[in-house]
mmCIF file of C-alpha atoms in Angstrom:
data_model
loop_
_atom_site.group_PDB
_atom_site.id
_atom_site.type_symbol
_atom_site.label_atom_id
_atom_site.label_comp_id
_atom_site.label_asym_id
_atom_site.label_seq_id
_atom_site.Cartn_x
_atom_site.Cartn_y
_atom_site.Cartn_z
ATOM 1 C CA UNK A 187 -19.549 -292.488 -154.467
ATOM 2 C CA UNK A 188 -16.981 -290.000 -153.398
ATOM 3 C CA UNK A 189 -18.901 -287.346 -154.863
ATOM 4 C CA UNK A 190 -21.858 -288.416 -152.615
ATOM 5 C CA UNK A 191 -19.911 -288.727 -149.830
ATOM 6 C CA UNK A 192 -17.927 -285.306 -150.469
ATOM 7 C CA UNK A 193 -21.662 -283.692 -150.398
ATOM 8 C CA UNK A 194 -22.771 -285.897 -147.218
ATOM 9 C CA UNK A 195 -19.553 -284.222 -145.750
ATOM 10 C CA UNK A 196 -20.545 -281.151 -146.487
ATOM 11 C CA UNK A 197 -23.694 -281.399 -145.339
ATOM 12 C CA UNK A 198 -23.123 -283.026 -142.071
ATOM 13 C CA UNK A 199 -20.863 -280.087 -141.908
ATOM 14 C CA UNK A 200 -23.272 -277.778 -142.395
ATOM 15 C CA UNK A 201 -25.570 -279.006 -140.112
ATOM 16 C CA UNK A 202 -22.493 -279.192 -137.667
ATOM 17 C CA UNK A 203 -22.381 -275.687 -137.873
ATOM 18 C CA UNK A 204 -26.154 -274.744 -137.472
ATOM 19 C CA UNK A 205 -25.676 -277.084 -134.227
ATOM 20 C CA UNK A 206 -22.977 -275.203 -132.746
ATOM 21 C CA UNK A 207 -24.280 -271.787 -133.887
ATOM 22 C CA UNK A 208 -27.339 -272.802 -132.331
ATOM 23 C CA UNK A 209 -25.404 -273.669 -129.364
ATOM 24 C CA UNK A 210 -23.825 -270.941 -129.302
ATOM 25 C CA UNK A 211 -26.834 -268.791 -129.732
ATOM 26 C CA UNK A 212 -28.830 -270.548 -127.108
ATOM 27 C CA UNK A 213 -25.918 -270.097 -124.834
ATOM 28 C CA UNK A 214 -25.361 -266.278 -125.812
ATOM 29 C CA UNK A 215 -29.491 -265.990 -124.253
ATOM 30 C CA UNK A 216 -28.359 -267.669 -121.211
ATOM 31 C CA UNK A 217 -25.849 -265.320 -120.656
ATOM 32 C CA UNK A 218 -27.991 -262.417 -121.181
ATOM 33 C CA UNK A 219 -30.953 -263.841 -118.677
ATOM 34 C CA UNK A 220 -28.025 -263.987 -116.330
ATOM 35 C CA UNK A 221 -27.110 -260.763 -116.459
ATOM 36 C CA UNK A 222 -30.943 -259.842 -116.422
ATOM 37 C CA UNK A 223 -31.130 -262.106 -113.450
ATOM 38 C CA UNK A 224 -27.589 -260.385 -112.021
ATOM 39 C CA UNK A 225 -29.126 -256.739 -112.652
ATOM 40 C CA UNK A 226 -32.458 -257.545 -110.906
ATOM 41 C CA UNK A 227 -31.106 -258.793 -107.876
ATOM 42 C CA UNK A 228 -28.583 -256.061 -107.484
ATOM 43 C CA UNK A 229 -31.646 -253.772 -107.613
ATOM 44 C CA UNK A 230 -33.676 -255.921 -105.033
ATOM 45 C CA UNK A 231 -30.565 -255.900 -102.806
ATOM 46 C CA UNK A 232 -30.799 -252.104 -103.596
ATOM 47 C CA UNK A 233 -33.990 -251.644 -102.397
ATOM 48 C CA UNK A 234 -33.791 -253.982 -99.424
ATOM 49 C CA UNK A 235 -30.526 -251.781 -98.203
ATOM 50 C CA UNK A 236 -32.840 -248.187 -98.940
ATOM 51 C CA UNK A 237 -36.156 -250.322 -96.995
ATOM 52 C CA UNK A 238 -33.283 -250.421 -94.251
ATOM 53 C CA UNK A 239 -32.872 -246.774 -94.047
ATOM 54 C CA UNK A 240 -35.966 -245.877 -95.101
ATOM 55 C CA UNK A 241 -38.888 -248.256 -94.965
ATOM 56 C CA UNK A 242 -37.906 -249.967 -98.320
ATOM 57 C CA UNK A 243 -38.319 -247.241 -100.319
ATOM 58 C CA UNK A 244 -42.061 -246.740 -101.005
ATOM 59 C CA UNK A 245 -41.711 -243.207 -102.319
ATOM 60 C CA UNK A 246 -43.340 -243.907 -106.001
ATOM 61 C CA UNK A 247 -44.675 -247.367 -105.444
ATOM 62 C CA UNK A 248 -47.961 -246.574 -104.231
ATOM 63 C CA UNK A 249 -48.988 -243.787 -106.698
ATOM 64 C CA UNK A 250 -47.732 -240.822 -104.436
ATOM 65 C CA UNK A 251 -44.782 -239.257 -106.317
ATOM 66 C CA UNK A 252 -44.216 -236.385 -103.358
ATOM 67 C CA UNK A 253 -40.726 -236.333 -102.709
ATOM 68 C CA UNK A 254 -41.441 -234.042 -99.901
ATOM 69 C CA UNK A 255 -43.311 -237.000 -97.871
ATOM 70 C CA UNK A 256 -41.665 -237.787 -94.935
ATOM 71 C CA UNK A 257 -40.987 -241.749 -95.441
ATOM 72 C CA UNK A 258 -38.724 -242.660 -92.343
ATOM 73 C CA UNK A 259 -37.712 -241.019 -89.123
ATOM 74 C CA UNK A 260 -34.176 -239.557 -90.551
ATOM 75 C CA UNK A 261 -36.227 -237.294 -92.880
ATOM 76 C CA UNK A 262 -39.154 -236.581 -89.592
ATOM 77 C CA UNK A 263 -35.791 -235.089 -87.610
ATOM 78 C CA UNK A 264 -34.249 -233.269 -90.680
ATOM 79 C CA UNK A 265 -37.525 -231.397 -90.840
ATOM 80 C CA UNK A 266 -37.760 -230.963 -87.427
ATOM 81 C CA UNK A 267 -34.338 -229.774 -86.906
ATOM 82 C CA UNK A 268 -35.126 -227.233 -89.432
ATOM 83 C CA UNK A 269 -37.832 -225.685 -87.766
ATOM 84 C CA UNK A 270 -38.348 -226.805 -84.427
ATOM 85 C CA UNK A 271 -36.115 -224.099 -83.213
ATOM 86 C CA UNK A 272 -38.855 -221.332 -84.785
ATOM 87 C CA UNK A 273 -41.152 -223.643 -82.930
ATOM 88 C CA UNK A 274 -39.272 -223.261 -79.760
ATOM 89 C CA UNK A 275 -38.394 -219.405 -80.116
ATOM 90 C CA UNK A 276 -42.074 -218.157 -80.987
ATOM 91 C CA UNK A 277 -43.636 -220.126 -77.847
ATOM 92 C CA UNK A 278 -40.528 -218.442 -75.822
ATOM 93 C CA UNK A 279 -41.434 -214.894 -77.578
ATOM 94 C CA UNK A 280 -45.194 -215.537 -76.270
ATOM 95 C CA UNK A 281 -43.891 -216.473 -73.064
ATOM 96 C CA UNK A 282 -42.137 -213.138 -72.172
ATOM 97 C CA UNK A 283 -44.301 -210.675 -75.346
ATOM 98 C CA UNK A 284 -44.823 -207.759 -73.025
ATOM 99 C CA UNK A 285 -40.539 -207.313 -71.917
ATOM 100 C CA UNK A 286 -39.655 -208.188 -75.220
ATOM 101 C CA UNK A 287 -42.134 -205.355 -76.888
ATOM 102 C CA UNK A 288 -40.704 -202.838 -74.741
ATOM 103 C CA UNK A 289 -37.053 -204.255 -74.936
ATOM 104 C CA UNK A 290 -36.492 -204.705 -78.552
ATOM 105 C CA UNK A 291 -39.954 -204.073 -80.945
ATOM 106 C CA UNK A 292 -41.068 -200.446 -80.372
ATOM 107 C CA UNK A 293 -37.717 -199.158 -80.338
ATOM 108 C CA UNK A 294 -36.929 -200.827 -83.472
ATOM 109 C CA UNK A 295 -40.433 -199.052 -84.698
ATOM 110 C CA UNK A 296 -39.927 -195.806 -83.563
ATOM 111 C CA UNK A 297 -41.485 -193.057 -84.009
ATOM 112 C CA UNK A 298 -44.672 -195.201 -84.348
ATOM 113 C CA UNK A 299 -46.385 -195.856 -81.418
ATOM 114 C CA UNK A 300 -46.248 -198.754 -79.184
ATOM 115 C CA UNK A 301 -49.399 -200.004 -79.673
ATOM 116 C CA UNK A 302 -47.840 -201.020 -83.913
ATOM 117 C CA UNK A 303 -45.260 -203.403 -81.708
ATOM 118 C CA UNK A 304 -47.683 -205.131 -80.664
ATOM 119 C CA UNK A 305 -49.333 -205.947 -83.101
ATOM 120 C CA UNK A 306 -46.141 -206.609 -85.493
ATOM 121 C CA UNK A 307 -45.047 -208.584 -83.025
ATOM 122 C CA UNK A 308 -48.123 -210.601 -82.275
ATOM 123 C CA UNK A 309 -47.933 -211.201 -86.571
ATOM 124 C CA UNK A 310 -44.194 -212.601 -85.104
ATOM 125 C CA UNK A 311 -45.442 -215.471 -82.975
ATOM 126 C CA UNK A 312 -48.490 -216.020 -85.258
ATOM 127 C CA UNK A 313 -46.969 -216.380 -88.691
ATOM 128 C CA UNK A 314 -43.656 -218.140 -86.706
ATOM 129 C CA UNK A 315 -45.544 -220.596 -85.012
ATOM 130 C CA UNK A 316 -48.207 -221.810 -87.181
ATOM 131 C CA UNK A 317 -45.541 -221.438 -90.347
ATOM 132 C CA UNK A 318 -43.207 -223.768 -88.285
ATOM 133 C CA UNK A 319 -46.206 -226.136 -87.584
ATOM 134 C CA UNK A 320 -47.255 -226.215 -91.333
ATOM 135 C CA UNK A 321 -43.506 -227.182 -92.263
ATOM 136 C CA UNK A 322 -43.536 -229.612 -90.186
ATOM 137 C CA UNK A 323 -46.750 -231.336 -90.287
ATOM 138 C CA UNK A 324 -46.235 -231.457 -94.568
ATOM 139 C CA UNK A 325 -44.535 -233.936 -94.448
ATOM 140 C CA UNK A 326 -46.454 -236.511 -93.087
ATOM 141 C CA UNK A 327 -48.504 -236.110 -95.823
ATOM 142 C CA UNK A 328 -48.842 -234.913 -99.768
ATOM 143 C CA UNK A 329 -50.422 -231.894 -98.487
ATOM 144 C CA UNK A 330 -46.761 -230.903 -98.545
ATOM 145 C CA UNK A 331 -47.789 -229.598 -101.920
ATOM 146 C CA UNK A 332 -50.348 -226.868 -100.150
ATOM 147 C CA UNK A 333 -49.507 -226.682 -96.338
ATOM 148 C CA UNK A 334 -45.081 -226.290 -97.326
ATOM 149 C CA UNK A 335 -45.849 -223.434 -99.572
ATOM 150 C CA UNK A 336 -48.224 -221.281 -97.366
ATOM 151 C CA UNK A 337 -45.784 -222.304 -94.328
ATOM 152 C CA UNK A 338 -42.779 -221.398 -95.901
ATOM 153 C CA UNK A 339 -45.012 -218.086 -96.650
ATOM 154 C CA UNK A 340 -45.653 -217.007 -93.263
ATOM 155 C CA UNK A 341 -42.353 -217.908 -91.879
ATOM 156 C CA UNK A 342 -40.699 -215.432 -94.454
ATOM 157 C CA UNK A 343 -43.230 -213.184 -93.472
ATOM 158 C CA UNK A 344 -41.804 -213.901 -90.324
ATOM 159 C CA UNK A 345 -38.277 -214.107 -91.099
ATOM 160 C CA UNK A 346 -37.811 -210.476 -92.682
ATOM 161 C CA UNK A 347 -39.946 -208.834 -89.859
ATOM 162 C CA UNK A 348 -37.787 -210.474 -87.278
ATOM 163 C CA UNK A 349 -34.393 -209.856 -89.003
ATOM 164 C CA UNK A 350 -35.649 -205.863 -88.669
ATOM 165 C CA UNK A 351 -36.307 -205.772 -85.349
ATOM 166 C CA UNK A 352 -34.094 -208.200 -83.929
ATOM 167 C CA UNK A 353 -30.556 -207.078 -85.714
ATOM 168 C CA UNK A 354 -31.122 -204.040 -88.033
ATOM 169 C CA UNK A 355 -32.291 -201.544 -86.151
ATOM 170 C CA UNK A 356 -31.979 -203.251 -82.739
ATOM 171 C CA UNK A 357 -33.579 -201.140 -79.920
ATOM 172 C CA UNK A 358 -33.586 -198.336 -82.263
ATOM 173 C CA UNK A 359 -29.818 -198.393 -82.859
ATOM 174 C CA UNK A 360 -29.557 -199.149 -86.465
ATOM 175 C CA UNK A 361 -26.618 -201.865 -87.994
ATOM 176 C CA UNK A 362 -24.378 -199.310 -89.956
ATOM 177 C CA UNK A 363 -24.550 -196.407 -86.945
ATOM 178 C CA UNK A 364 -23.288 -199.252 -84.481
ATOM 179 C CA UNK A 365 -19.514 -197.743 -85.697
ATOM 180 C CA UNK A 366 -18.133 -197.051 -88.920
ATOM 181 C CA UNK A 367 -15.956 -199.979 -89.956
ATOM 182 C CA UNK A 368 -17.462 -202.722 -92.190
ATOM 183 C CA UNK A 369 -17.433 -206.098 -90.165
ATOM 184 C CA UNK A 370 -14.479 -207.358 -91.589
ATOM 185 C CA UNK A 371 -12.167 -204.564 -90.576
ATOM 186 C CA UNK A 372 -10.295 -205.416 -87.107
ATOM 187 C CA UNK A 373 -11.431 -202.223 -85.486
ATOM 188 C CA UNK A 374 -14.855 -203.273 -85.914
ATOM 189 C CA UNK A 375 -16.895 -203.565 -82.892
ATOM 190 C CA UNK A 376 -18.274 -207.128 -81.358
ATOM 191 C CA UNK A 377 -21.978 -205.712 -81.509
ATOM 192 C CA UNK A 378 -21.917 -205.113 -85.211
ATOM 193 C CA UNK A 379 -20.006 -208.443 -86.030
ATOM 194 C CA UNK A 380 -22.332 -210.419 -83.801
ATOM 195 C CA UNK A 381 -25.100 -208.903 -85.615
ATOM 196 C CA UNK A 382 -23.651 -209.354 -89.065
ATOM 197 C CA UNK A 383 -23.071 -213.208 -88.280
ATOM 198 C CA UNK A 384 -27.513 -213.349 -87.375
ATOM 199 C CA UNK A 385 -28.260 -211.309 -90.337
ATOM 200 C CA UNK A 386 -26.262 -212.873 -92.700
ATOM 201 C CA UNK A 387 -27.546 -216.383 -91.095
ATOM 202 C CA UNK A 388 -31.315 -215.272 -91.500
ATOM 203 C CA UNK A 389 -30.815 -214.167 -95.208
ATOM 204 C CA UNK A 390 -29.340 -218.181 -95.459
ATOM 205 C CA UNK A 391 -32.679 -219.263 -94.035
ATOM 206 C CA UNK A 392 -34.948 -217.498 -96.065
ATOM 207 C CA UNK A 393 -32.996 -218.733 -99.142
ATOM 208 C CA UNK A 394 -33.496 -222.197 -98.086
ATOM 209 C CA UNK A 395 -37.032 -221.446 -97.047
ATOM 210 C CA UNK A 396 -37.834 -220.280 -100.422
ATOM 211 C CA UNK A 397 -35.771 -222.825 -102.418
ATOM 212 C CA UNK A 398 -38.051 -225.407 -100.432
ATOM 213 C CA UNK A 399 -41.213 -223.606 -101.110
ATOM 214 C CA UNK A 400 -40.124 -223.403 -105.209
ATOM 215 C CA UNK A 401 -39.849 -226.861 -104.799
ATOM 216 C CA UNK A 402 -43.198 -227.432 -103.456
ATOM 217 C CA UNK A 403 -44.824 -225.436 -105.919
ATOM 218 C CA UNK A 404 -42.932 -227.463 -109.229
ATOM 219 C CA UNK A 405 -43.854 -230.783 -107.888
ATOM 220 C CA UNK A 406 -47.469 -229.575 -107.578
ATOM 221 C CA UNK A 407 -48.096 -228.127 -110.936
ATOM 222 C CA UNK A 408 -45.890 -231.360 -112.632
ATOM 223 C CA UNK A 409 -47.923 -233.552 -110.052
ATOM 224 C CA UNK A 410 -50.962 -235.834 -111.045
ATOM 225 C CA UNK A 411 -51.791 -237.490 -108.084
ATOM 226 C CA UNK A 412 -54.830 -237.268 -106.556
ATOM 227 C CA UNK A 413 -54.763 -234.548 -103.530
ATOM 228 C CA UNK A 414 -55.258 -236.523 -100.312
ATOM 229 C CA UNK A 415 -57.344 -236.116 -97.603
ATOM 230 C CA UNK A 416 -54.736 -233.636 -95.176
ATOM 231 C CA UNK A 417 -54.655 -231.480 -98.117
ATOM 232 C CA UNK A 418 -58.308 -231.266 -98.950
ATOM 233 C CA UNK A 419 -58.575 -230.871 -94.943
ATOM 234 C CA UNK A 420 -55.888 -227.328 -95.577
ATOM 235 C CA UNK A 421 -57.533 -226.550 -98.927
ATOM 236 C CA UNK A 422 -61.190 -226.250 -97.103
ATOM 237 C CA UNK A 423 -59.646 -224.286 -93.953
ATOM 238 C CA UNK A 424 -57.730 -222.105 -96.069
ATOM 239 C CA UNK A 425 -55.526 -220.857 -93.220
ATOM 240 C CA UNK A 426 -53.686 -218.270 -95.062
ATOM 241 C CA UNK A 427 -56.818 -216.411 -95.563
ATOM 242 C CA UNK A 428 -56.656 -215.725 -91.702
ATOM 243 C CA UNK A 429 -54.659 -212.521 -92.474
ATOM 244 C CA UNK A 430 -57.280 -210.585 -93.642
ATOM 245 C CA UNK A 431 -59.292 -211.394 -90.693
ATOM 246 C CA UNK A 432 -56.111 -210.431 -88.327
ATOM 247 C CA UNK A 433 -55.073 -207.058 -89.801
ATOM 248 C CA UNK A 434 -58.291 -205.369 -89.518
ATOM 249 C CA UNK A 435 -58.494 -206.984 -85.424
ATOM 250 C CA UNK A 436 -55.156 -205.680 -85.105
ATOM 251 C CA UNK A 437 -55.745 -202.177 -86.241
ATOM 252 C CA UNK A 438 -58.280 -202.002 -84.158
ATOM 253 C CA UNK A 439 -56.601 -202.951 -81.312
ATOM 254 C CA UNK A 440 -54.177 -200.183 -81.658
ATOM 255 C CA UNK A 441 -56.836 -197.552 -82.381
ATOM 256 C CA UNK A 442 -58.442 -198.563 -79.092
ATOM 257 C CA UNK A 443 -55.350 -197.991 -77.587
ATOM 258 C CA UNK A 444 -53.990 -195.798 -78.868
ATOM 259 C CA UNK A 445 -56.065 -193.031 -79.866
ATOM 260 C CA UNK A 446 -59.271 -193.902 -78.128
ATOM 261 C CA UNK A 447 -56.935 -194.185 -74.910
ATOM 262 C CA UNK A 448 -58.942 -197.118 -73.853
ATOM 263 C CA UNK A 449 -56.986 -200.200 -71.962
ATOM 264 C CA UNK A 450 -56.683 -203.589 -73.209
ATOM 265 C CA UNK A 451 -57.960 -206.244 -70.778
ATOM 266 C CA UNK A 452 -54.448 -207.920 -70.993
ATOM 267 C CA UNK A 453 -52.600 -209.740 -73.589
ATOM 268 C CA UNK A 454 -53.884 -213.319 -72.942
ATOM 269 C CA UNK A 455 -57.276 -212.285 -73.233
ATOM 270 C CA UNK A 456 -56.449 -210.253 -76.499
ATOM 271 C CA UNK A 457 -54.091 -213.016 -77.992
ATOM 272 C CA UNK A 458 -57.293 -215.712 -77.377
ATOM 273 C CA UNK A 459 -59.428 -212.995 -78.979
ATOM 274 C CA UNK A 460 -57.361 -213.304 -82.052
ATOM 275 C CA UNK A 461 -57.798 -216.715 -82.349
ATOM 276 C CA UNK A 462 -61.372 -217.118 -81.855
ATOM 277 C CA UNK A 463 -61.473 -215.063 -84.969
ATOM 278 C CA UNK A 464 -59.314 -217.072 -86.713
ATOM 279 C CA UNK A 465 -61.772 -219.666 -85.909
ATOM 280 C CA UNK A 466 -65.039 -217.788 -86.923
ATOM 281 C CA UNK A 467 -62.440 -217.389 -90.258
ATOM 282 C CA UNK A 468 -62.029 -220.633 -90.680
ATOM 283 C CA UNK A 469 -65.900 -221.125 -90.370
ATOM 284 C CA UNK A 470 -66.285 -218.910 -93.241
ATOM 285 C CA UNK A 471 -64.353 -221.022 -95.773
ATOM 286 C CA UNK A 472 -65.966 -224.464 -94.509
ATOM 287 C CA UNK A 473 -69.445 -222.978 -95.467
ATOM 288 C CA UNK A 474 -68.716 -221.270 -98.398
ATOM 289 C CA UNK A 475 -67.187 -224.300 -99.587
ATOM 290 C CA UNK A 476 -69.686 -226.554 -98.847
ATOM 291 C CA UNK A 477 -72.801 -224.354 -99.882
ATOM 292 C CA UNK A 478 -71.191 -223.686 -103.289
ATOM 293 C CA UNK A 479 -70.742 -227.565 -103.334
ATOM 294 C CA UNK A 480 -74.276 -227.618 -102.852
ATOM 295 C CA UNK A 481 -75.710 -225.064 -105.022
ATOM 296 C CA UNK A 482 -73.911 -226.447 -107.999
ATOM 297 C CA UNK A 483 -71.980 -223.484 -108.250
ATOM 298 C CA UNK A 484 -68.066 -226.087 -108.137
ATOM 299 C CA UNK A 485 -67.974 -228.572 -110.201
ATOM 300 C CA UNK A 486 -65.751 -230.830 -111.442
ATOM 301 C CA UNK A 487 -65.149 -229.042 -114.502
ATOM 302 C CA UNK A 488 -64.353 -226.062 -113.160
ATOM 303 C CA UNK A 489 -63.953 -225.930 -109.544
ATOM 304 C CA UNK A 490 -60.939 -223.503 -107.907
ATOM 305 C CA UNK A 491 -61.904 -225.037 -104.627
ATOM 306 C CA UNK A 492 -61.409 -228.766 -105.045
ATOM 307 C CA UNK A 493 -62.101 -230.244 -101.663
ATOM 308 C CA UNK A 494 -65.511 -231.786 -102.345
ATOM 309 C CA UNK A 495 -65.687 -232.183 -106.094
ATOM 310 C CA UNK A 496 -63.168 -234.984 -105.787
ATOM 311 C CA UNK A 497 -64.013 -236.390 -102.492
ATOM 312 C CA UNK A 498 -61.046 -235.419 -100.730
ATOM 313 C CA UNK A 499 -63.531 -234.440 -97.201
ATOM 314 C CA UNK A 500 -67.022 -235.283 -96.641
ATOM 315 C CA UNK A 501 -69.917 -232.536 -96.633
ATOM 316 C CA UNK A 502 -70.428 -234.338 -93.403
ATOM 317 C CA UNK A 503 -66.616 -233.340 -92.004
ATOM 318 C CA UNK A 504 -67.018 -229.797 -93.202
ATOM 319 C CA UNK A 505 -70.596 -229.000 -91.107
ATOM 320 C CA UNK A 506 -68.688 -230.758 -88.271
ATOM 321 C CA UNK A 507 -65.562 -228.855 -87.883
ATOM 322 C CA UNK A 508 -67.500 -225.753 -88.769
ATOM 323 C CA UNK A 509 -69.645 -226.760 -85.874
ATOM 324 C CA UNK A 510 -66.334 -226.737 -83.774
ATOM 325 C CA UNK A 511 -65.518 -223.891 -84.878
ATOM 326 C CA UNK A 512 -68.542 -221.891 -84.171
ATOM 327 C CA UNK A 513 -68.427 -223.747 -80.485
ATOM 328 C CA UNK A 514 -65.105 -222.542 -80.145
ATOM 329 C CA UNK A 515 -65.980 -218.972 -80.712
ATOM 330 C CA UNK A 516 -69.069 -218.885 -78.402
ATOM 331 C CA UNK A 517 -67.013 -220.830 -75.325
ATOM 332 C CA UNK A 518 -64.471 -217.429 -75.794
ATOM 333 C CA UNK A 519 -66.743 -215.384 -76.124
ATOM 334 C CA UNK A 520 -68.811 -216.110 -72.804
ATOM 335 C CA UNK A 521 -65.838 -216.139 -70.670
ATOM 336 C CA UNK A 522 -63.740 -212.945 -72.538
ATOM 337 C CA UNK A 523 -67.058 -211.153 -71.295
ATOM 338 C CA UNK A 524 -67.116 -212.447 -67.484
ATOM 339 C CA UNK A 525 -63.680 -212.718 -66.991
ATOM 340 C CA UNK A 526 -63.029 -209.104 -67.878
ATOM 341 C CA UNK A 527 -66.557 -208.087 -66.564
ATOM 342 C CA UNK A 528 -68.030 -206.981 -69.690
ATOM 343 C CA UNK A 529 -65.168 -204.841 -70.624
ATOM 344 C CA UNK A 530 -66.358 -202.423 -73.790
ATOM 345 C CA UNK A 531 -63.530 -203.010 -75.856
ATOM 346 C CA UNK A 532 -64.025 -206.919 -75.561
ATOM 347 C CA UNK A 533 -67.768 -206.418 -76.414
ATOM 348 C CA UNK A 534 -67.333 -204.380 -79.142
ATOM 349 C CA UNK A 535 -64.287 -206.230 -81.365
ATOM 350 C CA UNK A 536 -66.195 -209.397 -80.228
ATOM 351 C CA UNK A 537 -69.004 -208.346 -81.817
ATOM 352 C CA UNK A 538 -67.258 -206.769 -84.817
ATOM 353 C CA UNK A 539 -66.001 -210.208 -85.329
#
């Protein structure tokens, strides 16, 4: 009898064990779907606090991994304080072109003629302006992948030409002839030091401009989101291709000008002649993309020109902004003729372009 009860014992003490090891088991899971539980709502907390700031968050949630998109107003004004000022300064450099060509461009040029100031400083406003705008406008959409690239392009295009003309060699007086000291030394003059403090600031901008752009172009190759529709719309205008329509316009110009000693009809009239080529430009790409769309020639498989082949525009869009386009071109066109009563030079670079 003892013996039986000596193994009941043991076995009720046993099984008192497995209990309380179970117990203990079950209440070791507890703790952890606590903590789970703990953790979870620490990150929904999280991400109510961010959805404060920054519209909860919904970089990454919705299959767009672009850290570049702007996703509240905080990042809209960052941007915007960035380059709204090259916004600002190129509409202010159109405003007064002709003082500030004589002023400050062809002296900086010189010996070449001033007919070259022009048109450097026409690429000024130009790649300033629309640069700016792409910066800006990138962010409202993944396209920040295409249009922050060739933005921060032109505005470093922009950025170096300036810095030349500006603070170099400004009106022909260049930085190290302003006096001998270096712009640390006390004897140093006020010109030189003022200029040192813009130069030094511009080489700080294009740094940041082409940090930004770097960035741009690692997110797109490590990207593999689907372009969207703004940067399909870019892709298919391919506005960076506008150069090569500018350049030969602008050498023209100065020929005409210059040696041909024929007068311009004025500066607005030039400047809109400019852009109605940009537009015929434009036009180009539209058509060639959609009739090699047609033809077969892009396909999915091996398409460098993606904007149809995965839907990001309509065949539909592209005929009717290429239709703008072309509208755009003939409404200059009829009233560059009249309004400068059928001046030769108009004639003939309107019909070169």
């Amino acid at each position: 009898g003892l013996k039986f009860c000596s193994t009941r014992n043991r076995s009720g003490g046993s099984m008192r064990r497995r209990v309380v090891e179970g117990q203990t088991f079950r209440d070791n899971k507890v703790d952890e779907l606590h903590a789970a539980s703990s953790d979870e709502s620490d990150e929904v907390k999280l991400s109510k606090k961010n959805g404060e700031v920054c519209n909860n968050g919904q970089a990454g949630t919705q299959g767009d991994p672009s850290m570049l998109k702007v996703q509240c107003l905080k990042d809209f004004m960052a941007r915007l304080a960035f380059v709204g000022i090259f916004l600002t300064e190129n509409i202010m450099h159109g405003v007064f072109f002709e003082q500030e060509v004589d002023g400050m461009v062809t002296p900086a040029l010189a010996p070449l003629p001033r007919e070259a100031a022009v048109c450097l400083h026409l690429v000024h406003v130009i790649f300033g302006l629309f640069g700016a705008a792409f910066v800006l406008i990138s962010g409202l959409d993944t396209a920040g992948r295409t249009a922050l690239t060739k933005g921060t392009s032109m505005m470093l295009v922009f950025m170096s030409t300036i810095t030349w003309t500006w603070w170099i060699n400004r009106q022909g007086v260049l930085y190290w002839d302003v006096d001998p000291y270096p712009f640390w030394d006390p004897r140093c003059s006020a010109e030189k030091r003022n200029r040192t403090v813009h130069i030094l600031k511009n080489i700080s901008i294009v740094g940041a401009l082409t940090m930004y752009q770097q960035i741009a172009k690692y997110e797109r190759a490590a990207s593999t989101a689907r372009p969207s529709f703004f940067e399909g719309l870019v892709t298919a205008l391919r506005p960076w291709s506008f150069t090569a329509t500018i350049a030969p316009q602008l050498v023209a110009l100065a020929v005409i000008r210059c040696y041909l000693r024929i007068p311009l009809p004025g500066y607005a009239a030039t400047f809109m002649l400019l852009l109605s080529i940009m537009a015929i430009q434009a036009v180009a790409n539209l058509v060639n993309s959609l009739k090699d769309f047609e033809r077969g020639i892009d396909t999915r498989e091996n398409a460098g020109d993606r904007t149809l082949v995965d839907a990001l525009v309509t065949p539909g869009l592209l005929k009717f902004l290429a239709l703008v386009g072309i509208a755009w071109w003939i409404t200059y066109f009829c009233w560059s003729v009249v309004a400068t009563n059928f001046h030769i030079a108009v004639l003939g670079l309107t019909t070169l372009g």
